[in-house]
PDB file of C-alpha atoms in Angstrom:
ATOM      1  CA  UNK A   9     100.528  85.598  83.400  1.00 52.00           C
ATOM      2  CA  UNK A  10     100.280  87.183  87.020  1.00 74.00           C
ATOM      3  CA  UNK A  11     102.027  90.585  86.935  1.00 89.00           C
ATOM      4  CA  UNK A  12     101.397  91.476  90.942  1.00 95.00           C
ATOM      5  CA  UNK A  13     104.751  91.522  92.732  1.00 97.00           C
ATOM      6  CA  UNK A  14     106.028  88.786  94.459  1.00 98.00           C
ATOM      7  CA  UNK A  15     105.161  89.337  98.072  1.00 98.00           C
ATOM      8  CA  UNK A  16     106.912  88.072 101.492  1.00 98.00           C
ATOM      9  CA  UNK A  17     104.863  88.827 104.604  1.00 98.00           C
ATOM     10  CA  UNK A  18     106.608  89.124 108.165  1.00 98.00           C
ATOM     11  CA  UNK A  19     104.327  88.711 111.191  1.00 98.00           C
ATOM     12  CA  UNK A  20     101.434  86.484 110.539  1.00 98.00           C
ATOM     13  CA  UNK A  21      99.398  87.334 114.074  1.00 96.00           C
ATOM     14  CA  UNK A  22      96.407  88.517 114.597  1.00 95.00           C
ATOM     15  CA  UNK A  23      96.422  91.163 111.929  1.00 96.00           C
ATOM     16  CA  UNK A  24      98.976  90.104 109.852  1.00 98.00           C
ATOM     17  CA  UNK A  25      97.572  86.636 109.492  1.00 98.00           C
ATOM     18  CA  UNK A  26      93.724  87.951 107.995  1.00 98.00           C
ATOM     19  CA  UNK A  27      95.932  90.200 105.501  1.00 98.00           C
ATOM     20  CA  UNK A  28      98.686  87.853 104.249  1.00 98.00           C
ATOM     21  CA  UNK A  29      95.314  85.307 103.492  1.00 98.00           C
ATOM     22  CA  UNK A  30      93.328  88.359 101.691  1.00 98.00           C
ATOM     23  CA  UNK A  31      96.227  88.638  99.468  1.00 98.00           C
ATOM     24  CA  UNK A  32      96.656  85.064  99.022  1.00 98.00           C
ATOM     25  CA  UNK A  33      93.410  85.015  98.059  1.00 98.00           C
ATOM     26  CA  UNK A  34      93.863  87.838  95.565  1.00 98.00           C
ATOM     27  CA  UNK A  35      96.655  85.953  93.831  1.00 97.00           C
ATOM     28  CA  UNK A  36      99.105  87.356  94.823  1.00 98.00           C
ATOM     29  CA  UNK A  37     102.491  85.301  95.231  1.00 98.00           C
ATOM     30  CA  UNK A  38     102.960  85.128  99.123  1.00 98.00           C
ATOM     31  CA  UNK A  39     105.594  83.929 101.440  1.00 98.00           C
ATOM     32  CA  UNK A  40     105.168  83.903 104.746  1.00 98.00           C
ATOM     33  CA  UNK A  41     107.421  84.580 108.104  1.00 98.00           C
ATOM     34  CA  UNK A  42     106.785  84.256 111.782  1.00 98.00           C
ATOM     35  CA  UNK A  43     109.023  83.386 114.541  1.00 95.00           C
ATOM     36  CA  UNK A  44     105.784  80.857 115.826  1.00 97.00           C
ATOM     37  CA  UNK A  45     105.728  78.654 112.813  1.00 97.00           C
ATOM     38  CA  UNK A  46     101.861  77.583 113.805  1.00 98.00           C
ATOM     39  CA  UNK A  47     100.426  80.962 112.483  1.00 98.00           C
ATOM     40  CA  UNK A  48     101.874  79.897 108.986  1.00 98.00           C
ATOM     41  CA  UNK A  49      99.820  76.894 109.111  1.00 98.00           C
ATOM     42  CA  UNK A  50      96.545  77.936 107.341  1.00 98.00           C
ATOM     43  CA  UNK A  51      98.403  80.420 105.169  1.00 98.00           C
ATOM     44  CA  UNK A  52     100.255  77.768 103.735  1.00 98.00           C
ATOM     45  CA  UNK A  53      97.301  75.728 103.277  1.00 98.00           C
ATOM     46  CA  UNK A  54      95.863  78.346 101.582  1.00 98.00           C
ATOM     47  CA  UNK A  55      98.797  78.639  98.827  1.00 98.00           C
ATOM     48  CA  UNK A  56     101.333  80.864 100.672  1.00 98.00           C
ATOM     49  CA  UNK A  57     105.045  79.285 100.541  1.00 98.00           C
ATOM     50  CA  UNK A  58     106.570  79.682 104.162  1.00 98.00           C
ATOM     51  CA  UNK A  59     110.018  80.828 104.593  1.00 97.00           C
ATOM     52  CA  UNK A  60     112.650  79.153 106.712  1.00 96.00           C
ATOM     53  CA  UNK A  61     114.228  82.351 107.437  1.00 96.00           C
ATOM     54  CA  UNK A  62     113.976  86.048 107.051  1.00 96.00           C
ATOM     55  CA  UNK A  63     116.692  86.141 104.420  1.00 96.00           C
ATOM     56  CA  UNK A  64     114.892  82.877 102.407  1.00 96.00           C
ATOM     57  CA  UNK A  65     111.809  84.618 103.304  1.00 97.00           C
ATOM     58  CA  UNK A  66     112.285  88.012 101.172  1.00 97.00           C
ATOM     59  CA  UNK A  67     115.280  86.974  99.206  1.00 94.00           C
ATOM     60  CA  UNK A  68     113.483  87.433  95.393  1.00 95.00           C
ATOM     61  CA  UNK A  69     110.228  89.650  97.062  1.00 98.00           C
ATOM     62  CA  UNK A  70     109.175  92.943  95.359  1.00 98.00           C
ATOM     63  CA  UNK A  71     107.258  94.049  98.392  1.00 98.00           C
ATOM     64  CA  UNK A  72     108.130  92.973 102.033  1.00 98.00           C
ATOM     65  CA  UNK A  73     104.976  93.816 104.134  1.00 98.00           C
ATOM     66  CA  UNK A  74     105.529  93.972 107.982  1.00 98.00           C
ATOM     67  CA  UNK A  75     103.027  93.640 110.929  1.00 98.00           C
ATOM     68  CA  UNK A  76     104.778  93.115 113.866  1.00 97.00           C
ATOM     69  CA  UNK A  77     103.685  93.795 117.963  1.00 96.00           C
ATOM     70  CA  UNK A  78     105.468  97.429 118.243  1.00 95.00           C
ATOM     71  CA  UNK A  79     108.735  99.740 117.706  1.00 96.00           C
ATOM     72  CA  UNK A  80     111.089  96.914 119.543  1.00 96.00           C
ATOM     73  CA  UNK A  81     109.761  94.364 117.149  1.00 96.00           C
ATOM     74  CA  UNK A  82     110.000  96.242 113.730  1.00 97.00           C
ATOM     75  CA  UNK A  83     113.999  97.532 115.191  1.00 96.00           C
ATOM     76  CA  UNK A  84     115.103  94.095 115.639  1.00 95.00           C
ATOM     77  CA  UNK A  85     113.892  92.830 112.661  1.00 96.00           C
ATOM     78  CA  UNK A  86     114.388  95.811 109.942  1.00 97.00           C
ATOM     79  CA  UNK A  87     117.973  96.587 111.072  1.00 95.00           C
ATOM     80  CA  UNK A  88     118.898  93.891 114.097  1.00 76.00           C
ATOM     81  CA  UNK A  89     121.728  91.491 113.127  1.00 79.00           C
ATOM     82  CA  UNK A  90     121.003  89.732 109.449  1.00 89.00           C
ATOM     83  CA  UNK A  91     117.932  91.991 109.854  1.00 94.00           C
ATOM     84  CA  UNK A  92     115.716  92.561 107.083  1.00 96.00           C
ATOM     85  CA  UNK A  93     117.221  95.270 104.945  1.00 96.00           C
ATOM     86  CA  UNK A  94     120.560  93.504 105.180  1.00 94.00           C
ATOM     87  CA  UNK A  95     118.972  91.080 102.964  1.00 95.00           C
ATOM     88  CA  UNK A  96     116.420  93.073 100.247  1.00 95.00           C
ATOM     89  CA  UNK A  97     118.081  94.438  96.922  1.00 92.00           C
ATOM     90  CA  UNK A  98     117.595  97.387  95.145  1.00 95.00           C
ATOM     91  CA  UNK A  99     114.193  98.142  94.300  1.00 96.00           C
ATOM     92  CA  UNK A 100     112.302  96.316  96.532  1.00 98.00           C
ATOM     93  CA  UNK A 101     109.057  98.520  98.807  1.00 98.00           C
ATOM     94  CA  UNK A 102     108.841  97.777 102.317  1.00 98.00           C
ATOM     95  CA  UNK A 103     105.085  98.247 103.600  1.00 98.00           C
ATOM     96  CA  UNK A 104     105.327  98.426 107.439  1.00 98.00           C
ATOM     97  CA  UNK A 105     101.578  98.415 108.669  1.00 97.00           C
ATOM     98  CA  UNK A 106     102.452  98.306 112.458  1.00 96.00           C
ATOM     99  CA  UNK A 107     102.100 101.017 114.763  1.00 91.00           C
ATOM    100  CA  UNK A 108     105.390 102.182 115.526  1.00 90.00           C
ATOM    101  CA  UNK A 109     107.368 105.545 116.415  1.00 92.00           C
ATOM    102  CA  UNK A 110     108.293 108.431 114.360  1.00 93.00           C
ATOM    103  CA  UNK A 111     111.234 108.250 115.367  1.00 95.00           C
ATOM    104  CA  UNK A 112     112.155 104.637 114.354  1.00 96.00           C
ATOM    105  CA  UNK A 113     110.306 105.274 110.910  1.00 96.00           C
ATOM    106  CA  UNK A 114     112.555 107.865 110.182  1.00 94.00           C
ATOM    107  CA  UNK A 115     115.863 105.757 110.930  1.00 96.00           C
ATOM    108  CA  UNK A 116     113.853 103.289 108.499  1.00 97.00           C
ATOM    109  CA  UNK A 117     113.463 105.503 105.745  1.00 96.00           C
ATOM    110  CA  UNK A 118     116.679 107.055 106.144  1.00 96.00           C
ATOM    111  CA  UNK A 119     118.453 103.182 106.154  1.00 96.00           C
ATOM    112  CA  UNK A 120     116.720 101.904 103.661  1.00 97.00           C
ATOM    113  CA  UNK A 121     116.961 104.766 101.045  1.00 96.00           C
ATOM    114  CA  UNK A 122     121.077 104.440 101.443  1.00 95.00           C
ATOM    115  CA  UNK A 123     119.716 100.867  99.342  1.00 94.00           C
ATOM    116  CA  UNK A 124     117.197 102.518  96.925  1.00 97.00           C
ATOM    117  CA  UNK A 125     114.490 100.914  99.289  1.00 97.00           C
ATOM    118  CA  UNK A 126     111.593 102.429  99.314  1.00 97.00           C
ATOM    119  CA  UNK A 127     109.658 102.231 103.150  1.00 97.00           C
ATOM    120  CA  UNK A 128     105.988 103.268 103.591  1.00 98.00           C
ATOM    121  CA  UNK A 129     104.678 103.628 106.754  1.00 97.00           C
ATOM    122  CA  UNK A 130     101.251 101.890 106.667  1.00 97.00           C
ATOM    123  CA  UNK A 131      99.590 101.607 110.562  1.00 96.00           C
ATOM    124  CA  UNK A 132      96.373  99.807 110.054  1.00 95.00           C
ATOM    125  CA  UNK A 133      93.059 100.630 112.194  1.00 90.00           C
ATOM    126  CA  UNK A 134      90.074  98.510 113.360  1.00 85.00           C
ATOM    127  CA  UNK A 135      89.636  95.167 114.521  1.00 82.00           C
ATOM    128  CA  UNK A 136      91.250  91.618 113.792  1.00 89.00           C
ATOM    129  CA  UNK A 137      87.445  90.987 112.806  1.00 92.00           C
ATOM    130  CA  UNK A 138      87.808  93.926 109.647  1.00 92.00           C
ATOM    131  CA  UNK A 139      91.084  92.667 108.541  1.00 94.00           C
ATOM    132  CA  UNK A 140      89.670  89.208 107.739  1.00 94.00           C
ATOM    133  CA  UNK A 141      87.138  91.206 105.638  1.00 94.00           C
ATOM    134  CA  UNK A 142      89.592  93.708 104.222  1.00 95.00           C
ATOM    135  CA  UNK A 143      87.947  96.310 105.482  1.00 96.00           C
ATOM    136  CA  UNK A 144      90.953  98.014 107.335  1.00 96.00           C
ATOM    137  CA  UNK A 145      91.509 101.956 107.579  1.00 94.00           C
ATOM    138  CA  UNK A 146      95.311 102.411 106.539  1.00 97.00           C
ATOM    139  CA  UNK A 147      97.390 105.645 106.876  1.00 97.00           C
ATOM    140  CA  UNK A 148     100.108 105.543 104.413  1.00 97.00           C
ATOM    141  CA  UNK A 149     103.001 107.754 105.235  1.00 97.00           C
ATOM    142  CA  UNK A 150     106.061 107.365 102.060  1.00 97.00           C
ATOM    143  CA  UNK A 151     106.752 108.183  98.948  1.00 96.00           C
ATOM    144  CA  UNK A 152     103.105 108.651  96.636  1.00 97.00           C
ATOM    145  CA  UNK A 153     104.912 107.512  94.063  1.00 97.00           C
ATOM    146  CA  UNK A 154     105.821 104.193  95.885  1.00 97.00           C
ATOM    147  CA  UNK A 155     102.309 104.442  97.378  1.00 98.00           C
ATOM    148  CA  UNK A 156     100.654 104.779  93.932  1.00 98.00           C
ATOM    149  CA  UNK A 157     102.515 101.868  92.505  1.00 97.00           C
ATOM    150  CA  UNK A 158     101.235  99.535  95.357  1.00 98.00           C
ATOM    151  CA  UNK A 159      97.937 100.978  95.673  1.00 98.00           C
ATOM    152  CA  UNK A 160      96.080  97.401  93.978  1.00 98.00           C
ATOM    153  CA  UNK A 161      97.950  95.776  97.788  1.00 98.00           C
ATOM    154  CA  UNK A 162      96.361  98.686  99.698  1.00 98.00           C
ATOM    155  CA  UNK A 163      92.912  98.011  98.111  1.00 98.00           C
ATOM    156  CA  UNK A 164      93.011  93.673  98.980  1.00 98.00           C
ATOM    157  CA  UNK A 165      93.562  94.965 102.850  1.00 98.00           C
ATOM    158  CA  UNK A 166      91.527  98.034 103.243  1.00 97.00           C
ATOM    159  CA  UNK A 167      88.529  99.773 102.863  1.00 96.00           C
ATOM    160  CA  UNK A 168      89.778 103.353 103.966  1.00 96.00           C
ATOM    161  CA  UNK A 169      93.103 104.156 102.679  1.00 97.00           C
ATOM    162  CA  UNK A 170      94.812 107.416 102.913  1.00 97.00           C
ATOM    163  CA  UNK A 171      98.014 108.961 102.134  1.00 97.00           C
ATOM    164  CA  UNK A 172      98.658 110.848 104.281  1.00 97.00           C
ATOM    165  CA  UNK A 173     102.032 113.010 103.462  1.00 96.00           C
ATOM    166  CA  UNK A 174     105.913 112.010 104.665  1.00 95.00           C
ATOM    167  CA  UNK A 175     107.102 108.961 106.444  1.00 92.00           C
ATOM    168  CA  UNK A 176     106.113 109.653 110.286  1.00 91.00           C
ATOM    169  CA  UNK A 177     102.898 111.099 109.249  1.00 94.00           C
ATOM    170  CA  UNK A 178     101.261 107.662 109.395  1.00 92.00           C
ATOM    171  CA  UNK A 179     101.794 106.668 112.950  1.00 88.00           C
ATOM    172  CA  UNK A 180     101.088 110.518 114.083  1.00 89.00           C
ATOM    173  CA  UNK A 181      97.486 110.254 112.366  1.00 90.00           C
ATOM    174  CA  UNK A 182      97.051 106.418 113.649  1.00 86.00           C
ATOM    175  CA  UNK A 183      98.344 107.602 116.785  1.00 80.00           C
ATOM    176  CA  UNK A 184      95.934 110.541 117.122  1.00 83.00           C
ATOM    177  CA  UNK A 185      92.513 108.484 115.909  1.00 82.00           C
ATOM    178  CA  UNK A 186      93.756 106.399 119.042  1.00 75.00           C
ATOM    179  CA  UNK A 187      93.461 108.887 121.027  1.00 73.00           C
ATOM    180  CA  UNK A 188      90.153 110.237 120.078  1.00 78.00           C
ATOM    181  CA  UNK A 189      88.479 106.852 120.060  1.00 68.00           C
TER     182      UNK A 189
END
């Protein structure tokens, strides 16, 4: 029997779409969400159920993984009206791999530990062309014990994978190898 958590994945675009199939493709139990119901399309015929909503979409999940366009994206969606964590029971790990704000990370973190959530901050680095390989550099900012527990997820989407302290700490470090490159 399959122990891997149940997965829903939000944001099936560019980078989102290459991930949600790598973990398909690991066996994991995937359903899939995006607003354009195209980008589901291959995912679906690759063995991913598609949700018809957000709240069908993560309703039973273990781990909601998020990769979304920016900040504005990732606000509406986590906490907007019949956002995200309005919907996820106790227990459940968010793994946000877009690049977003410190600032909005820490509202995350703060909102979603009121509901024993836990969030980890996981911006992702390198092309659309690495993510189909699962060869992504991720900067995990969270909890290391949530981190550790969903390391085997880390390890289907990324070659380099660091953790790299407190929620926020993620998008500063993505944010800075930005800036050098």
């Amino acid at each position: 029997m399959n122990n891997k958590p149940l997965l829903a994945f939000i944001g099936v675009g560019n980078m989102g779409n290459p991930m949600a199939l790598n973990l398909i493709n690991a066996e994991y139990s995937v359903t899939v969400f995006d607003k354009d119901k195209t980008k589901t399309l291959n995912l679906q015929a690759a063995g991913a159920n598609v949700g018809d909503s957000l709240s069908s979409t993560v309703q039973n999940a273990d781990v909601v993984m998020v990769s979304l366009p920016g900040p504005p994206e990732v606000a509406q969606v986590m906490l907007g009206n019949n956002g995200v964590l309005s919907y996820l029971k106790q227990g459940v790990t968010i793994i946000d791999t877009t690049t977003s704000s410190v600032e909005l990370i820490k509202q995350l973190v703060e909102e979603s530990s009121k509901k024993n959530i836990d969030y980890l901050e996981a911006p992702v680095t390198n092309a659309v062309d690495f993510a189909a390989l699962g060869r992504l550099s991720i900067f995990i900012g969270g909890s290391l014990t949530a981190f550790e527990k969903h390391k085997p997820i880390f390890e289907v989407i990324g070659e380099k994978i660091f953790h790299v302290g407190k929620a926020g700490n993620g998008a500063t470090v993505k944010l800075l190898t930005n800036l050098l490159w």
